[in-house]
Coordinates of C-alpha atoms and ligand atoms in Angstrom, one line a residue:
M1 CA 13.4 19.8 -10.4
S2 CA 13.5 17.7 -7.4
D3 CA 14.6 18.2 -3.4
E4 CA 15.9 15.7 -2.0
T5 CA 16.8 16.1 1.9
P6 CA 19.3 13.3 3.5
V7 CA 17.3 13.4 7.4
K8 CA 20.3 10.0 8.2
Q9 CA 21.4 7.4 7.7
P10 CA 19.6 3.6 8.0
S11 CA 20.5 1.7 11.3
G12 CA 22.5 -1.9 10.3
D13 CA 21.6 -2.9 13.4
I14 CA 19.2 -5.1 14.7
R15 CA 16.1 -2.6 16.1
E16 CA 16.3 -1.8 19.9
E17 CA 13.0 -2.9 21.7
S18 CA 11.6 -0.7 24.1
P19 CA 10.2 -1.6 27.4
K20 CA 7.1 1.0 26.9
V21 CA 4.2 0.3 24.6
N22 CA 3.9 2.0 21.9
L23 CA -0.2 3.1 20.9
L24 CA 0.5 3.4 17.7
D25 CA 0.0 -0.6 18.0
F26 CA -3.6 -0.1 18.8
D27 CA -7.0 -0.5 17.2
A28 CA -9.2 1.0 19.7
D29 CA -10.3 -2.7 21.4
G30 CA -6.5 -3.0 21.9
L31 CA -5.9 -0.3 23.0
K32 CA -9.4 -0.3 25.5
A33 CA -7.9 -3.9 26.8
W34 CA -5.5 -2.5 27.6
C35 CA -6.4 0.2 29.6
A36 CA -8.4 -1.8 31.7
E37 CA -5.1 -3.4 31.9
I38 CA -3.4 -0.6 33.9
G39 CA -6.4 0.3 35.9
E40 CA -7.8 2.5 33.7
K41 CA -11.7 3.2 32.5
P42 CA -12.6 2.2 28.7
F43 CA -13.4 6.1 28.2
R44 CA -9.4 6.8 28.8
A45 CA -9.1 4.8 25.8
R46 CA -11.0 7.0 23.3
Q47 CA -9.6 10.0 24.7
L48 CA -5.5 8.9 24.3
T49 CA -7.8 7.3 20.8
R50 CA -7.8 11.4 19.9
W51 CA -4.4 12.2 20.9
I52 CA -3.1 10.2 19.3
H53 CA -4.3 10.4 15.9
R54 CA -6.6 12.9 15.7
H55 CA -4.0 15.3 16.9
L56 CA -1.3 13.3 16.3
A57 CA 0.2 14.5 19.6
D58 CA 2.9 12.1 21.1
N59 CA 3.5 13.8 23.9
F60 CA 1.5 12.5 26.6
E61 CA 2.1 16.0 29.0
D62 CA 0.1 17.6 26.1
M63 CA -2.8 15.4 26.6
T64 CA -4.4 18.3 29.0
D65 CA -7.6 17.0 29.8
L66 CA -5.9 13.5 30.6
A67 CA -5.9 12.6 34.6
K68 CA -2.4 14.1 36.0
T69 CA -2.2 10.1 37.3
F70 CA -3.1 8.9 34.3
R71 CA 0.0 10.9 32.0
A72 CA 2.1 9.8 34.8
K73 CA 1.4 6.6 33.7
L74 CA 1.5 6.9 30.5
I75 CA 4.3 8.8 30.5
R76 CA 6.8 5.4 32.4
M77 CA 4.5 2.3 30.1
A78 CA 3.9 4.2 26.6
E79 CA 5.1 5.9 23.6
V80 CA 4.1 7.5 20.8
R81 CA 6.7 6.2 18.5
S82 CA 6.7 6.4 14.6
P83 CA 9.3 5.5 12.1
Q84 CA 11.8 7.5 11.2
P85 CA 12.8 8.9 7.4
I86 CA 16.0 8.4 6.8
H87 CA 15.0 10.8 3.5
E88 CA 12.5 12.4 1.9
K89 CA 12.3 13.5 -1.2
K90 CA 10.0 16.5 -2.9
S91 CA 8.7 16.5 -6.4
A92 CA 8.6 19.4 -9.0
D93 CA 4.6 18.3 -9.3
G94 CA 4.1 18.6 -5.2
T95 CA 4.0 15.4 -4.7
R96 CA 6.7 13.4 -1.1
K97 CA 8.3 10.7 -1.0
W98 CA 9.4 9.2 2.5
L99 CA 11.7 6.6 2.8
F100 CA 11.2 4.9 6.8
D101 CA 14.0 3.4 8.6
V102 CA 12.2 -0.2 10.2
G103 CA 15.0 -1.4 11.4
S104 CA 18.0 -3.9 10.9
G105 CA 19.1 -2.2 7.3
N106 CA 14.7 -2.0 6.4
A107 CA 13.3 1.2 4.9
V108 CA 10.6 1.8 3.4
E109 CA 8.3 3.7 1.5
S110 CA 6.0 5.9 1.9
V111 CA 4.6 8.5 -1.2
F112 CA 2.0 11.6 -0.9
I113 CA -0.1 12.3 -4.9
P114 CA -1.5 15.3 -3.8
E115 CA -4.4 15.9 -6.7
D116 CA -7.0 19.2 -6.4
D117 CA -10.1 17.5 -5.0
R118 CA -7.5 15.1 -2.5
G119 CA -4.2 13.9 -1.4
T120 CA -3.3 10.4 -2.4
L121 CA -1.1 8.6 0.6
C122 CA 0.4 4.8 0.0
I123 CA 1.9 3.3 2.2
S124 CA 3.6 -0.3 2.8
S125 CA 3.0 -3.7 4.8
Q126 CA 6.3 -4.8 4.8
A127 CA 9.9 -5.0 4.3
G128 CA 10.1 -6.4 0.8
C129 CA 7.6 -9.3 -0.4
A130 CA 7.7 -12.6 -1.0
M131 CA 5.0 -12.9 -4.6
G132 CA 7.8 -12.9 -6.8
C133 CA 6.5 -10.7 -9.2
L134 CA 8.1 -10.4 -12.1
F135 CA 8.1 -7.1 -13.2
C136 CA 7.7 -5.6 -8.9
S137 CA 11.3 -3.7 -8.1
T138 CA 9.5 -4.9 -4.8
G139 CA 9.6 -8.6 -5.2
K140 CA 13.3 -7.9 -6.6
Q141 CA 14.6 -7.2 -3.4
G142 CA 13.7 -10.7 -1.4
F143 CA 11.7 -10.3 1.4
N144 CA 12.2 -9.4 5.7
R145 CA 10.0 -9.4 7.9
N146 CA 6.1 -8.1 8.3
L147 CA 5.3 -4.3 8.9
T148 CA 4.7 -3.6 12.1
T149 CA 0.7 -1.6 12.6
S150 CA 2.9 0.9 14.7
E151 CA 5.0 0.9 11.2
I152 CA 1.9 0.5 8.6
V153 CA 0.0 3.2 10.9
G154 CA 3.0 5.2 11.9
Q155 CA 3.3 6.2 8.5
L156 CA 0.5 7.5 7.9
W157 CA 0.8 9.6 11.4
W158 CA 4.2 10.8 9.8
A159 CA 3.4 12.4 6.8
E160 CA 0.0 13.7 7.9
R161 CA 1.5 15.2 10.5
E162 CA 4.6 17.3 7.8
L163 CA 1.7 18.2 6.1
R164 CA -0.2 20.0 8.7
R165 CA 3.4 21.3 9.7
D166 CA 4.3 22.8 6.2
R167 CA 0.8 24.7 5.4
G168 CA 0.1 25.6 9.5
I169 CA -2.8 23.9 9.9
T170 CA -2.9 24.3 13.1
D171 CA -6.9 22.8 13.8
P172 CA -7.5 18.9 14.7
N173 CA -10.2 18.5 11.7
D174 CA -8.1 19.8 8.5
R175 CA -7.4 17.1 6.9
V176 CA -4.4 17.1 4.7
I177 CA -4.3 13.1 3.2
S178 CA -7.6 11.8 2.3
N179 CA -7.3 8.5 0.9
V180 CA -4.7 5.7 2.0
V181 CA -4.0 3.4 -0.6
L182 CA -1.8 -0.5 -0.1
M183 CA -0.5 0.2 -2.8
G184 CA 3.9 0.5 -1.5
M185 CA 6.3 -2.0 -0.8
G186 CA 4.5 -5.5 -0.2
E187 CA 1.5 -8.0 -0.1
P188 CA -0.8 -6.5 1.8
L189 CA -3.0 -9.2 2.1
Q190 CA 0.2 -11.6 3.5
N191 CA -0.2 -9.9 6.6
L192 CA -3.1 -9.8 6.9
E193 CA -3.5 -9.1 11.4
N194 CA -1.4 -5.9 11.5
V195 CA -3.0 -4.6 8.8
I196 CA -7.0 -5.3 9.4
R197 CA -5.8 -3.5 12.8
A198 CA -3.6 -0.4 10.8
L199 CA -7.1 -0.8 8.7
K200 CA -9.7 -0.9 11.3
I201 CA -7.6 3.0 13.1
F202 CA -7.7 4.2 9.8
L203 CA -11.1 4.4 9.5
D204 CA -12.2 4.8 13.6
D205 CA -14.3 8.0 13.5
D206 CA -11.7 9.0 17.2
G207 CA -8.8 8.2 14.9
Y208 CA -8.5 9.2 11.5
G209 CA -11.6 8.8 10.3
L210 CA -11.3 8.1 6.7
S211 CA -14.8 6.4 4.8
R212 CA -14.1 2.9 3.5
R213 CA -14.0 3.9 -0.3
R214 CA -10.9 6.7 0.6
V215 CA -9.2 3.5 1.4
T216 CA -8.1 0.5 -0.8
V217 CA -6.3 -2.8 -0.2
S218 CA -4.2 -4.0 -3.4
T219 CA -3.7 -7.4 -3.7
S220 CA -2.0 -9.8 -6.3
G221 CA -4.7 -12.6 -5.5
L222 CA -4.6 -14.1 -2.2
V223 CA -8.7 -15.8 -2.8
R224 CA -8.6 -17.0 1.2
Q225 CA -6.6 -13.7 3.2
M226 CA -9.5 -11.7 0.4
D227 CA -12.3 -13.2 2.4
K228 CA -11.6 -12.8 5.3
L229 CA -10.3 -9.0 4.7
A230 CA -14.8 -8.9 3.8
E231 CA -15.1 -9.5 7.0
A232 CA -12.8 -8.3 9.2
A233 CA -12.8 -4.4 7.4
P234 CA -13.9 -4.4 3.9
V235 CA -12.7 -1.4 1.9
A236 CA -12.4 -0.5 -1.7
L237 CA -9.4 -3.3 -3.1
A238 CA -7.4 -2.9 -6.3
V239 CA -7.0 -6.1 -7.7
S240 CA -3.3 -6.4 -9.7
L241 CA -4.4 -8.0 -12.9
H242 CA -2.0 -7.9 -15.6
A243 CA -2.5 -10.5 -17.8
A244 CA -5.8 -12.1 -18.7
T245 CA -5.2 -16.0 -19.2
D246 CA -3.2 -18.4 -16.5
E247 CA -0.8 -19.4 -19.3
L248 CA 0.9 -15.3 -18.8
R249 CA 0.1 -15.0 -15.5
D250 CA 0.9 -17.6 -14.4
K251 CA 4.6 -16.2 -16.1
L252 CA 3.9 -12.7 -14.4
M253 CA 3.0 -13.5 -11.2
P254 CA 3.6 -16.9 -9.5
V255 CA 0.5 -16.0 -7.3
N256 CA -1.1 -18.1 -10.2
R257 CA 0.3 -20.9 -10.5
K258 CA -2.1 -21.4 -6.5
H259 CA -4.3 -18.8 -7.2
P260 CA -5.5 -18.6 -11.0
L261 CA -7.7 -16.5 -12.0
A262 CA -11.4 -18.5 -12.1
D263 CA -10.1 -19.1 -8.5
L264 CA -9.2 -15.0 -8.2
M265 CA -12.9 -13.5 -10.3
A266 CA -14.9 -15.8 -7.3
A267 CA -13.1 -14.5 -5.3
C268 CA -13.8 -10.7 -6.2
R269 CA -17.3 -11.7 -6.7
R270 CA -17.7 -12.3 -2.9
Y271 CA -15.8 -9.5 -2.0
L272 CA -19.0 -7.5 -4.0
R273 CA -21.2 -8.1 -2.2
V274 CA -19.6 -6.4 1.3
A275 CA -17.2 -3.7 -0.9
P276 CA -17.7 -0.1 -0.5
R277 CA -18.2 0.0 -4.2
D278 CA -19.7 -2.1 -6.3
F279 CA -17.1 -2.7 -8.3
I280 CA -13.7 -4.2 -8.5
T281 CA -10.7 -2.3 -9.9
F282 CA -8.4 -3.9 -11.9
E283 CA -4.8 -3.1 -12.1
Y284 CA -2.7 -3.7 -15.4
V285 CA 0.6 -3.0 -15.8
M286 CA 1.0 -2.5 -19.6
L287 CA 4.4 -4.5 -20.1
G288 CA 5.8 -3.7 -24.2
G289 CA 5.3 -6.2 -26.1
I290 CA 3.8 -8.9 -24.0
N291 CA 0.6 -7.9 -22.1
D292 CA 0.1 -4.6 -24.7
S293 CA -1.5 -5.9 -27.7
L294 CA -5.4 -5.6 -28.6
R295 CA -6.1 -9.2 -28.1
E296 CA -4.8 -8.8 -25.1
A297 CA -7.4 -6.1 -24.2
D298 CA -9.8 -8.9 -25.8
E299 CA -9.2 -11.5 -23.9
L300 CA -9.7 -9.0 -20.5
V301 CA -13.2 -8.7 -21.9
K302 CA -14.6 -11.8 -22.2
L303 CA -12.9 -12.5 -19.8
V304 CA -14.7 -10.2 -17.3
R305 CA -17.8 -10.8 -18.7
R306 CA -17.3 -14.6 -18.2
E307 CA -16.5 -14.0 -15.3
E308 CA -19.8 -11.8 -14.2
V309 CA -17.3 -8.8 -12.3
P310 CA -18.3 -5.4 -12.9
C311 CA -14.9 -3.9 -13.1
K312 CA -13.0 -0.7 -14.0
F313 CA -9.7 -1.2 -15.3
N314 CA -6.6 0.6 -14.4
L315 CA -4.0 0.6 -16.8
I316 CA -0.3 1.0 -15.3
P317 CA 2.7 1.9 -18.1
F318 CA 5.0 0.1 -17.3
N319 CA 8.5 2.4 -16.4
P320 CA 11.9 0.1 -16.6
F321 CA 13.8 -0.3 -12.8
P322 CA 17.7 -1.3 -12.7
Q323 CA 17.3 -4.7 -13.9
S324 CA 14.1 -5.3 -14.6
D325 CA 14.4 -6.4 -18.3
L326 CA 11.0 -5.5 -19.5
E327 CA 10.2 -2.8 -21.5
K328 CA 8.1 0.4 -21.5
P329 CA 4.6 0.4 -23.5
D330 CA 4.8 2.5 -26.9
R331 CA 2.1 5.1 -25.9
E332 CA 0.3 4.6 -29.1
R333 CA -0.5 1.1 -27.7
V334 CA -1.7 1.9 -24.5
L335 CA -3.3 4.5 -25.7
A336 CA -5.2 1.7 -28.3
F337 CA -5.5 -0.3 -25.3
C338 CA -7.6 1.9 -23.7
R339 CA -9.1 2.5 -26.2
R340 CA -11.2 -1.1 -26.6
L341 CA -12.0 -0.7 -23.0
N342 CA -14.2 1.5 -22.8
E343 CA -15.1 0.9 -26.0
A344 CA -16.9 -2.5 -24.7
G345 CA -18.6 -0.2 -21.9
Y346 CA -15.2 -0.5 -19.4
V347 CA -14.6 2.5 -17.5
T348 CA -10.7 2.4 -18.0
T349 CA -7.7 5.3 -16.6
I350 CA -4.6 5.1 -17.5
R351 CA -2.5 5.9 -14.9
K352 CA -1.4 9.6 -14.6
T353 CA 2.7 9.5 -14.0
R354 CA 3.5 11.6 -10.6
G355 CA 6.4 12.2 -9.4
D356 CA 8.9 11.5 -12.0
D357 CA 11.6 13.4 -11.3
I358 CA 11.5 11.3 -7.8
D359 CA 11.3 8.3 -9.1
A360 CA 7.4 7.8 -7.1
A361 CA 5.6 6.6 -9.5
C362 CA 3.9 2.8 -10.1
G363 CA 6.7 0.2 -9.8
Q364 CA 9.2 2.1 -8.5
L365 CA 8.1 2.5 -5.0
A366 CA 11.0 0.0 -3.2
G367 CA 13.0 0.4 -0.3
E368 CA 16.3 -1.4 1.0
V369 CA 15.5 -4.9 2.7
R370 CA 18.0 -7.1 3.4
D371 CA 16.3 -10.5 1.8
R372 CA 16.1 -13.2 3.7
T373 CA 14.0 -15.6 1.1
R374 CA 17.2 -15.6 -1.1
R375 CA 14.8 -14.0 -3.8
A376 CA 17.8 -12.5 -4.1
E377 CA 20.1 -15.3 -5.7
R378 CA 16.6 -16.5 -7.6
L379 CA 16.7 -13.0 -9.6
I380 CA 18.9 -14.2 -12.3
Q381 CA 16.8 -17.5 -13.0
Q382 CA 13.6 -14.7 -12.5
K383 CA 15.7 -13.1 -15.3
A384 CA 15.9 -15.6 -18.1
E385 CA 12.4 -16.1 -17.7
A386 CA 12.4 -12.3 -19.2
A387 CA 13.8 -12.7 -21.2
V388 CA 12.3 -15.9 -22.8
I389 CA 8.5 -14.3 -22.0
L390 CA 10.1 -11.0 -23.6
Q391 CA 11.3 -13.0 -27.2
K392 CA 8.3 -15.1 -27.2
S393 CA 6.2 -12.3 -27.0
G394 CA 8.5 -10.2 -30.0
A395 CA 6.9 -11.3 -32.9
K396 CA 3.2 -10.1 -31.2
R397 CA 4.8 -6.5 -31.4
G398 CA 2.8 -4.5 -34.6
N399 CA -1.2 -6.0 -33.6
Ligands
SF4_401 S1 3.5 -5.6 -7.8 FE1 2.8 -6.2 -5.7 S2 2.7 -8.0 -5.0 FE2 4.5 -7.9 -6.2 S3 6.2 -8.5 -6.0 FE3 5.5 -7.0 -6.1 S4 5.0 -5.9 -3.7 FE4 5.0 -8.1 -4.4

């Protein structure tokens, strides 16, 4: 059972540019610089950050410890504006999904997953994605544009505010969302500048105060950007691996043709020098008949041993979506695969399917994208490729 709340229709128009400065676009340094520009002292930036990201306030009149003259300036020149939800869905298991309007007919998704000891928000970083992974519903939609910092941060700001309001929480230190993962729509490292600024706000003690271990960026394997992330905001890293050989990964993930596995593993080793955890999480979407045999499990073990990358595996049984032409793996094969990796000494989990009744499970995070890259046209080509892989792999089923 799910509960769906339509909020409004997506705006088909070009986004209206507001003449006001959106303060959700600034990290601490940016806010300090802006305050200096308008003739205010640097400590004002800290006060503002607390009001915006701790109290989740958007009305400057409520910011009572700010001088009246400063508040008047803020009302005239600035705003706190997050993307607005078009739809909200509530799953019977407590999962919540919001579809946010980001203008020009584009929408992105965020999903909140409550667990006993944590509340995780999965957010998007781009409207669409240009990486073209064969198994991904976002990739199928094409790419429109990078989200701004305020659109990335605004997903957390809005969701936390909504969840607190629902639970009657008034203490600003009583947070509902304890973990943030950038695993929604888009390849975060293709929007590095805005993502890094957003991460700094998430980690800022005056902002959301999340520890680096509780913020995870997921990448398909953009190695140069991984180095830059390590330098600027080394949060936990999840790498979408999905295959243990270049031959198969080339077919599933076009990024591998540019950055093959050896380069990716070397980038993981470099990242680990500064990472908040001493392992990389490898995400592995299990595609029925393609990469779910024990032979592939053994190849995975060989790969990470040879490359000496301490890691954990997270297995994600594929969720078919319209036009995917790929198959869900058999439960038995998933369990056997997981056992094999565990026996080899690698902590391996199978992702729990949450929010199934609202399409919030992995691989189903999508939205609405106006494709500017003609990716949708290339879908026909991809479908043909998927059919070939399936045919070739047909013989492997049952091993
Ligand atoms: S899996 Fe990630 S990187 Fe690949 S197409 Fe989907 S959103 Fe993009």
